[in-house]
Backbone as ProteinMPNN parsed JSONL, in Angstrom:
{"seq_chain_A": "XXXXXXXXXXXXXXXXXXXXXXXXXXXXXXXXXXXXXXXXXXXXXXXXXXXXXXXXXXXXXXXXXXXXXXXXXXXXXXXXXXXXXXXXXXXXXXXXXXXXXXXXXXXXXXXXXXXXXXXXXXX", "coords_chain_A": {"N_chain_A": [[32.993, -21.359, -61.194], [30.851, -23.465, -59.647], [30.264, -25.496, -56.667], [29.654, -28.478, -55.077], [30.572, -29.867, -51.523], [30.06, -32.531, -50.236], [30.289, -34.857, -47.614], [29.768, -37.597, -45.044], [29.433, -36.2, -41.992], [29.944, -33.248, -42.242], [32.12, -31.962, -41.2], [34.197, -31.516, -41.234], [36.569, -32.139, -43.545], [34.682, -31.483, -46.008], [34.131, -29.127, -45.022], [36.728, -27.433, -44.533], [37.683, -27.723, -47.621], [35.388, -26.196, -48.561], [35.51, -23.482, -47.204], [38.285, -23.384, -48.509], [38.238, -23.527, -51.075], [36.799, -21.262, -51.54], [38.086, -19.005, -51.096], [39.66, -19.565, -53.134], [37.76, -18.368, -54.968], [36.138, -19.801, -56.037], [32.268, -20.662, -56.11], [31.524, -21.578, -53.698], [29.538, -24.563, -51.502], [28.808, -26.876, -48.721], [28.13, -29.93, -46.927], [26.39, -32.539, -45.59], [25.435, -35.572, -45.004], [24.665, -37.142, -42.785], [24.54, -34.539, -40.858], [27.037, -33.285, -38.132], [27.361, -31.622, -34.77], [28.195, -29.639, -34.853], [31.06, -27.291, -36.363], [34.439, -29.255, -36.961], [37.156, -28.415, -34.028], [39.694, -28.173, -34.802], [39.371, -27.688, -38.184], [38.244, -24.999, -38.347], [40.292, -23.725, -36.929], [42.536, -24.137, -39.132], [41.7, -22.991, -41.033], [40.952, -20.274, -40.24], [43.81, -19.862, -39.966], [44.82, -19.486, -42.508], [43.66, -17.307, -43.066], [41.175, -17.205, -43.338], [37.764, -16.206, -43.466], [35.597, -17.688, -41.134], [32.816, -17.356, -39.616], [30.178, -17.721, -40.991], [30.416, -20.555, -41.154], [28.781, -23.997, -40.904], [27.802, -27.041, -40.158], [25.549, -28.66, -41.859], [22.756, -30.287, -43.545], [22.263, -32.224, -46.79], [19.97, -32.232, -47.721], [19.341, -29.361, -47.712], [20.079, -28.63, -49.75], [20.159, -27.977, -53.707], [21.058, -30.151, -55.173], [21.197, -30.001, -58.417], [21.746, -27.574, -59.229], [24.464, -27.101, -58.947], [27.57, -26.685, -60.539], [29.452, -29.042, -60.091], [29.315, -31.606, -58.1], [31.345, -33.091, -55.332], [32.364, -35.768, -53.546], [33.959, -36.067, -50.373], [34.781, -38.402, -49.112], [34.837, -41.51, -47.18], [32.976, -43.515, -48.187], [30.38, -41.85, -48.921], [27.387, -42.084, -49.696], [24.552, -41.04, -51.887], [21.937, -41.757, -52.907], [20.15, -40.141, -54.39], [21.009, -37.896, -55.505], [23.86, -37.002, -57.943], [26.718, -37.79, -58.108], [29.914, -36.029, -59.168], [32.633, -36.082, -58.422], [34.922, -38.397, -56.556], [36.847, -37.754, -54.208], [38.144, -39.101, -51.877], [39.051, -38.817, -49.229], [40.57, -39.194, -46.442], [39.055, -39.178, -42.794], [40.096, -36.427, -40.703], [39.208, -36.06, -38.295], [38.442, -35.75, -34.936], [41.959, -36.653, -35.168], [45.448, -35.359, -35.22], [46.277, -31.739, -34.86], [48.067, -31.946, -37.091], [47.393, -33.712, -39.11], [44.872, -32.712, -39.856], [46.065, -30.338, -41.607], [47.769, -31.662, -43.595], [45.428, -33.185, -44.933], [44.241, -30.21, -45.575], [45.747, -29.71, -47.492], [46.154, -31.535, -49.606], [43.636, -30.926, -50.562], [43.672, -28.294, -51.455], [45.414, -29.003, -53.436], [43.942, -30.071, -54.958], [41.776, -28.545, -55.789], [43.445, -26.877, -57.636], [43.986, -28.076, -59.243], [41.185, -28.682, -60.719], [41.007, -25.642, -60.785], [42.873, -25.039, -63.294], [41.832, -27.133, -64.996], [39.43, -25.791, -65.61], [39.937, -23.563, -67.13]], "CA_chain_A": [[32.481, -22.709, -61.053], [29.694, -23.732, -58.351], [30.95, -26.477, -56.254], [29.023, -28.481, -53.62], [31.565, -30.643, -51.393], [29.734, -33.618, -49.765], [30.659, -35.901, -46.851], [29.017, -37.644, -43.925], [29.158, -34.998, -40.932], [30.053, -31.861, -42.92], [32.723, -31.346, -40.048], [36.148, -31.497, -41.394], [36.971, -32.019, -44.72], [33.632, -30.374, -46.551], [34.309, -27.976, -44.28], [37.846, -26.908, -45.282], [36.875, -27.577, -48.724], [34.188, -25.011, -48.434], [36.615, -22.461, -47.075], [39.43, -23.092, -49.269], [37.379, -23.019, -52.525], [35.556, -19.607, -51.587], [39.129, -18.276, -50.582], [40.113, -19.161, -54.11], [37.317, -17.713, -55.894], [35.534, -20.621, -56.496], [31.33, -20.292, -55.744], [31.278, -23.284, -53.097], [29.22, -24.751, -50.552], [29.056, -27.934, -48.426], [26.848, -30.606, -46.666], [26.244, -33.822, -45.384], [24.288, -36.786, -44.948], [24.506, -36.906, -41.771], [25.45, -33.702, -39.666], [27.455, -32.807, -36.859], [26.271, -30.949, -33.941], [29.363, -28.4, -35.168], [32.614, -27.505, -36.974], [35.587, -29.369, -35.853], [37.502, -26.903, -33.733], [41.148, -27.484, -35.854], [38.609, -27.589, -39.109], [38.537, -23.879, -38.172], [41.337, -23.24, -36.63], [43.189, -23.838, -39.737], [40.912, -22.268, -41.598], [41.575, -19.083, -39.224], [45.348, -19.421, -39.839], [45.244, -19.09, -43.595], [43.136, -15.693, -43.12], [39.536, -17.52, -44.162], [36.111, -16.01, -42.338], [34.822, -19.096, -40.669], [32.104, -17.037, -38.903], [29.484, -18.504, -41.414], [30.252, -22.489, -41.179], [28.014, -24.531, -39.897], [26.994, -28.21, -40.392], [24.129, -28.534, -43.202], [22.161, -31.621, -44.085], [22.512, -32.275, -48.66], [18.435, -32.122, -47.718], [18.942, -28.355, -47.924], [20.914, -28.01, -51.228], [19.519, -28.47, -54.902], [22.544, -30.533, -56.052], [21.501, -30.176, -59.787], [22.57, -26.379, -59.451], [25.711, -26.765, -58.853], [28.713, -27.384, -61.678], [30.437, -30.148, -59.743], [29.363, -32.375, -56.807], [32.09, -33.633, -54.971], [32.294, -36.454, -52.508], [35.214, -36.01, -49.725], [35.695, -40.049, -49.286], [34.223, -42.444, -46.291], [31.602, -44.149, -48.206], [29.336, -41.458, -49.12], [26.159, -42.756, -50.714], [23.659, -40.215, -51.966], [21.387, -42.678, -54.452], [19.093, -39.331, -54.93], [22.031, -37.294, -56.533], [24.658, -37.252, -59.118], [28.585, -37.064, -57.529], [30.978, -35.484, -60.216], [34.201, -36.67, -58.108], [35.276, -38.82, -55.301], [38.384, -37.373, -53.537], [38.245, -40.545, -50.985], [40.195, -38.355, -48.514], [40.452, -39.77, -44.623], [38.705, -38.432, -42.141], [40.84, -36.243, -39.664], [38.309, -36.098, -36.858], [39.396, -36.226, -33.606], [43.243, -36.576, -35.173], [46.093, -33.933, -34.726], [46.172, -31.002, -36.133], [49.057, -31.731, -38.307], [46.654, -34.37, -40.172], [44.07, -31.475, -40.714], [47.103, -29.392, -42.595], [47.623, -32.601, -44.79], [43.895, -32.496, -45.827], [43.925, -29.17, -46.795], [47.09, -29.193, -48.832], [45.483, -32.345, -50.34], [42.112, -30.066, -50.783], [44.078, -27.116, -51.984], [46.353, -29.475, -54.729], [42.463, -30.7, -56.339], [41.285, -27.411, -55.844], [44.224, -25.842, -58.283], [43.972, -29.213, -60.549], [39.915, -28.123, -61.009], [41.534, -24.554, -61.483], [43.36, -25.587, -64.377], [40.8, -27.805, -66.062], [37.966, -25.285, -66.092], [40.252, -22.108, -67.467]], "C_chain_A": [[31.843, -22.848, -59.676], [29.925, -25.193, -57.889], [30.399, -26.754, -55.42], [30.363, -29.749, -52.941], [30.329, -31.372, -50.343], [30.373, -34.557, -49.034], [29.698, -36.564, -45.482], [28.783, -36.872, -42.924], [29.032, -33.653, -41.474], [30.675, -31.021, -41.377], [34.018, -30.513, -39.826], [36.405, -31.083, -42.661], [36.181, -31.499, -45.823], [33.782, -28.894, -46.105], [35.208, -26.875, -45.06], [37.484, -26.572, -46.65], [36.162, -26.327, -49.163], [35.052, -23.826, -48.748], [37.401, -22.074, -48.277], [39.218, -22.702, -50.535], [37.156, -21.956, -52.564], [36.993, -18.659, -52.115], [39.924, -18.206, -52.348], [39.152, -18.46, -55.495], [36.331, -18.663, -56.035], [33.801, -20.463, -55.851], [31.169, -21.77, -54.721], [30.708, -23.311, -51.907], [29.443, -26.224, -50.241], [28.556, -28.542, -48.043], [26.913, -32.526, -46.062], [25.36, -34.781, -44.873], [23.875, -36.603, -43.424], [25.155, -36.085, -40.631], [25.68, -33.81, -38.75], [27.057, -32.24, -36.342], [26.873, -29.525, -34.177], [30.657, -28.94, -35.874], [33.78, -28.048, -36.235], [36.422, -28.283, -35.817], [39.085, -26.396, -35.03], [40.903, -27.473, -37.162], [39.086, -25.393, -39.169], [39.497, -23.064, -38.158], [42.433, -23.239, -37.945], [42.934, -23.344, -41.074], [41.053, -20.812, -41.573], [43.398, -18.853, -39.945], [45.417, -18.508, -41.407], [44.347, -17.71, -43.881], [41.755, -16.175, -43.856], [38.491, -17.102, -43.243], [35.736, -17.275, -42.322], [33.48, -18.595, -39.838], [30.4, -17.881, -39.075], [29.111, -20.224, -41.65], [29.863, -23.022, -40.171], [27.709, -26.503, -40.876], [25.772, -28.422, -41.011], [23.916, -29.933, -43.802], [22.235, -31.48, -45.884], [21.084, -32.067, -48.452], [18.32, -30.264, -48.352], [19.756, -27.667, -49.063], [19.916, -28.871, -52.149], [20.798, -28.909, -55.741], [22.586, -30.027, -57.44], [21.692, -28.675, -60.042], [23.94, -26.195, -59.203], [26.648, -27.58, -59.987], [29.19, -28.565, -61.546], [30.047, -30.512, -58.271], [30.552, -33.26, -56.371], [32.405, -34.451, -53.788], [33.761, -36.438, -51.812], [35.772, -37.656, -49.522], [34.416, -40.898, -47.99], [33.073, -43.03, -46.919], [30.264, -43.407, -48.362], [28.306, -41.747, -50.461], [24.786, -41.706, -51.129], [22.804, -40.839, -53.427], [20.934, -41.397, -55.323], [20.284, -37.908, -55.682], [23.39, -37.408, -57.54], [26.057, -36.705, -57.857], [29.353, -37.097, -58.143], [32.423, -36.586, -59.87], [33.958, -37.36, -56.699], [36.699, -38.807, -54.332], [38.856, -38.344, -52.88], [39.793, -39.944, -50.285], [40.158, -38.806, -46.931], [40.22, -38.57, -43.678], [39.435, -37.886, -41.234], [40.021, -36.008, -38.643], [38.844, -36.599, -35.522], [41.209, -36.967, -33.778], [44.181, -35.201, -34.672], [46.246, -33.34, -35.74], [47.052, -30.768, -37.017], [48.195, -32.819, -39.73], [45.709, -33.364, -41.048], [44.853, -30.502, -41.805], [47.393, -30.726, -43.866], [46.369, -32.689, -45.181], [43.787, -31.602, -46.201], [45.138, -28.865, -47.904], [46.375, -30.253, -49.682], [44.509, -31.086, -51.161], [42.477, -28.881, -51.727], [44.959, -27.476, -53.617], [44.872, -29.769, -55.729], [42.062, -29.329, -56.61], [42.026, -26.559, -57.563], [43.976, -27.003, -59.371], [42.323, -28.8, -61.544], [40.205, -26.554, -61.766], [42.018, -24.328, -62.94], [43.008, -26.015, -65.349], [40.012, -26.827, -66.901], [38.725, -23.934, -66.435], [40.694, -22.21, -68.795]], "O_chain_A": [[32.355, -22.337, -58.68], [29.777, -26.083, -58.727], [30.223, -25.866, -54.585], [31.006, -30.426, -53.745], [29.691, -30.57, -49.66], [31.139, -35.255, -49.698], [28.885, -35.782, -44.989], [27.564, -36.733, -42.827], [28.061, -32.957, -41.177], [30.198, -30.099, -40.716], [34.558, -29.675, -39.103], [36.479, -29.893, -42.968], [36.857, -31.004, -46.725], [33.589, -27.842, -46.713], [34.877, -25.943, -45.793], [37.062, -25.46, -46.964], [36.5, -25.613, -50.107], [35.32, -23.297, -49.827], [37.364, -21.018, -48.909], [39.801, -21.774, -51.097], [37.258, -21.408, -53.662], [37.059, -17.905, -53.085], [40.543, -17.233, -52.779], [39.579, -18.142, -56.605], [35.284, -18.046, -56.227], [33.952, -19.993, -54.723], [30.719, -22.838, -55.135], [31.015, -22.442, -51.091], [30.055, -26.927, -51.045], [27.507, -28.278, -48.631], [27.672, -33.422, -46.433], [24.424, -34.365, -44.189], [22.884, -35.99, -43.025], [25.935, -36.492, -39.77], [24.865, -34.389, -38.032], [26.046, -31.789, -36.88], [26.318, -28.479, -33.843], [31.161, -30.054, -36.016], [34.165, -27.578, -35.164], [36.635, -27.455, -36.702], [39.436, -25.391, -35.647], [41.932, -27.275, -37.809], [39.931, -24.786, -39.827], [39.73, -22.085, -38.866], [43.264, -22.334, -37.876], [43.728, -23.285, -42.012], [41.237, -20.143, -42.591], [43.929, -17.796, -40.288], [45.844, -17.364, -41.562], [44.445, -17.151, -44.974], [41.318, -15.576, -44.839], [38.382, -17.732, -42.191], [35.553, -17.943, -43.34], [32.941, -19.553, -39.285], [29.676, -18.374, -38.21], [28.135, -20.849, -42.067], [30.188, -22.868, -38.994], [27.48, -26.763, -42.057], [24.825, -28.248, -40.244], [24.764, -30.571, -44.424], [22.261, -30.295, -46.216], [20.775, -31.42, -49.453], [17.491, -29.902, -49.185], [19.998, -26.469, -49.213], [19.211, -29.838, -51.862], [21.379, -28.301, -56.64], [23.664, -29.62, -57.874], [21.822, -28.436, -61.243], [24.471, -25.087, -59.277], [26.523, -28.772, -60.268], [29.42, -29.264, -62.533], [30.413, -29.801, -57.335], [30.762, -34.232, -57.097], [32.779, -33.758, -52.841], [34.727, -36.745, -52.511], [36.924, -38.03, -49.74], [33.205, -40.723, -48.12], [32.071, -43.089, -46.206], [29.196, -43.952, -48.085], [28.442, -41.651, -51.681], [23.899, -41.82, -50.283], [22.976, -40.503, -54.598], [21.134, -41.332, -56.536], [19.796, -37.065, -56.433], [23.677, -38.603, -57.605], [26.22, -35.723, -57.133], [29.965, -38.164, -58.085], [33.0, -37.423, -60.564], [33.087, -37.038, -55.891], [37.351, -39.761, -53.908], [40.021, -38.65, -53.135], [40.965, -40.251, -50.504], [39.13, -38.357, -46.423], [40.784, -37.477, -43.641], [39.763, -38.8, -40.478], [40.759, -35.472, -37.816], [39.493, -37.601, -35.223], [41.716, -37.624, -32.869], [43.778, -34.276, -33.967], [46.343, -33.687, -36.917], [47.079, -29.748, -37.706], [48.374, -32.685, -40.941], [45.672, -33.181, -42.265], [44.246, -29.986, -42.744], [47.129, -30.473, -45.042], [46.241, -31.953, -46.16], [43.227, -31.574, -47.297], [45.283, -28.038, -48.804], [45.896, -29.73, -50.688], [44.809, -30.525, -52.215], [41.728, -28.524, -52.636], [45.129, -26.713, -54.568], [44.818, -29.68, -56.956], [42.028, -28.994, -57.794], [41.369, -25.902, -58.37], [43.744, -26.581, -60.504], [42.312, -28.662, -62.767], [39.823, -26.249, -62.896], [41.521, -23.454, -63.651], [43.43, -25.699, -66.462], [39.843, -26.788, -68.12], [38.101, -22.974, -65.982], [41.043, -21.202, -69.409]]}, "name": "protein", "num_of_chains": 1, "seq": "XXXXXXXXXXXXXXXXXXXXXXXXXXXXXXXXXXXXXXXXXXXXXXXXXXXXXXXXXXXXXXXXXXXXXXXXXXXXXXXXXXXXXXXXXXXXXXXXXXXXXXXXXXXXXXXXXXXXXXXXXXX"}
């Protein structure tokens, strides 16, 4: 399954997302309306822990994806509005940005429980 994850910066939680999907097999990329200048660092960092290459993540405008190739668009939460594409799901997960990095470990267990629920569906 081809998965794009969608949020405003594409800092944190697209991010992870990204990661955690690939890590399970899943074909996924990520994106946002309006990017960051970069990955947040504990985005990474706990990215890093669970043994994921982060060498490739970077901050990417939805300008440079063709949403209607991918299986499942998925919006991470804050209000993302994309009139000019279709969004499968809305996770409506809180941004951990500039929180601690025990919030970032609750987003990806979140990220990792939809992830296995999607798993499930599509087998």
């Amino acid at each position: 399954m081809k998965l794009l994850f969608v949020c405003v910066g594409n800092s944190c939680r697209s991010q992870m997302a990204e990661g955690l999907a690939k890590s399970m097999g899943f074909d996924a990329a990520s994106a946002g309306t309006h990017p960051a200048a970069k990955v947040a660092p504990h985005a990474l960092t706990l990215l890093q822990s669970k043994g994921i290459e982060t060498h490739d993540l970077r901050p990417q405008s939805i300008d440079e994806f063709e949403p209607e190739s991918f299986d499942m668009v998925i919006s991470m939460g804050c209000g993302v509005h994309c009139p000019a594409i279709r969004l499968d799901q809305d996770w409506e997960l809180d941004d951990p940005v500039g929180q601690a990095y025990d919030v970032y470990e609750k987003t990806a267990a979140e990220i990792e429980r939809r992830l296995k629920l999607l798993t499930a569906h599509s087998s």
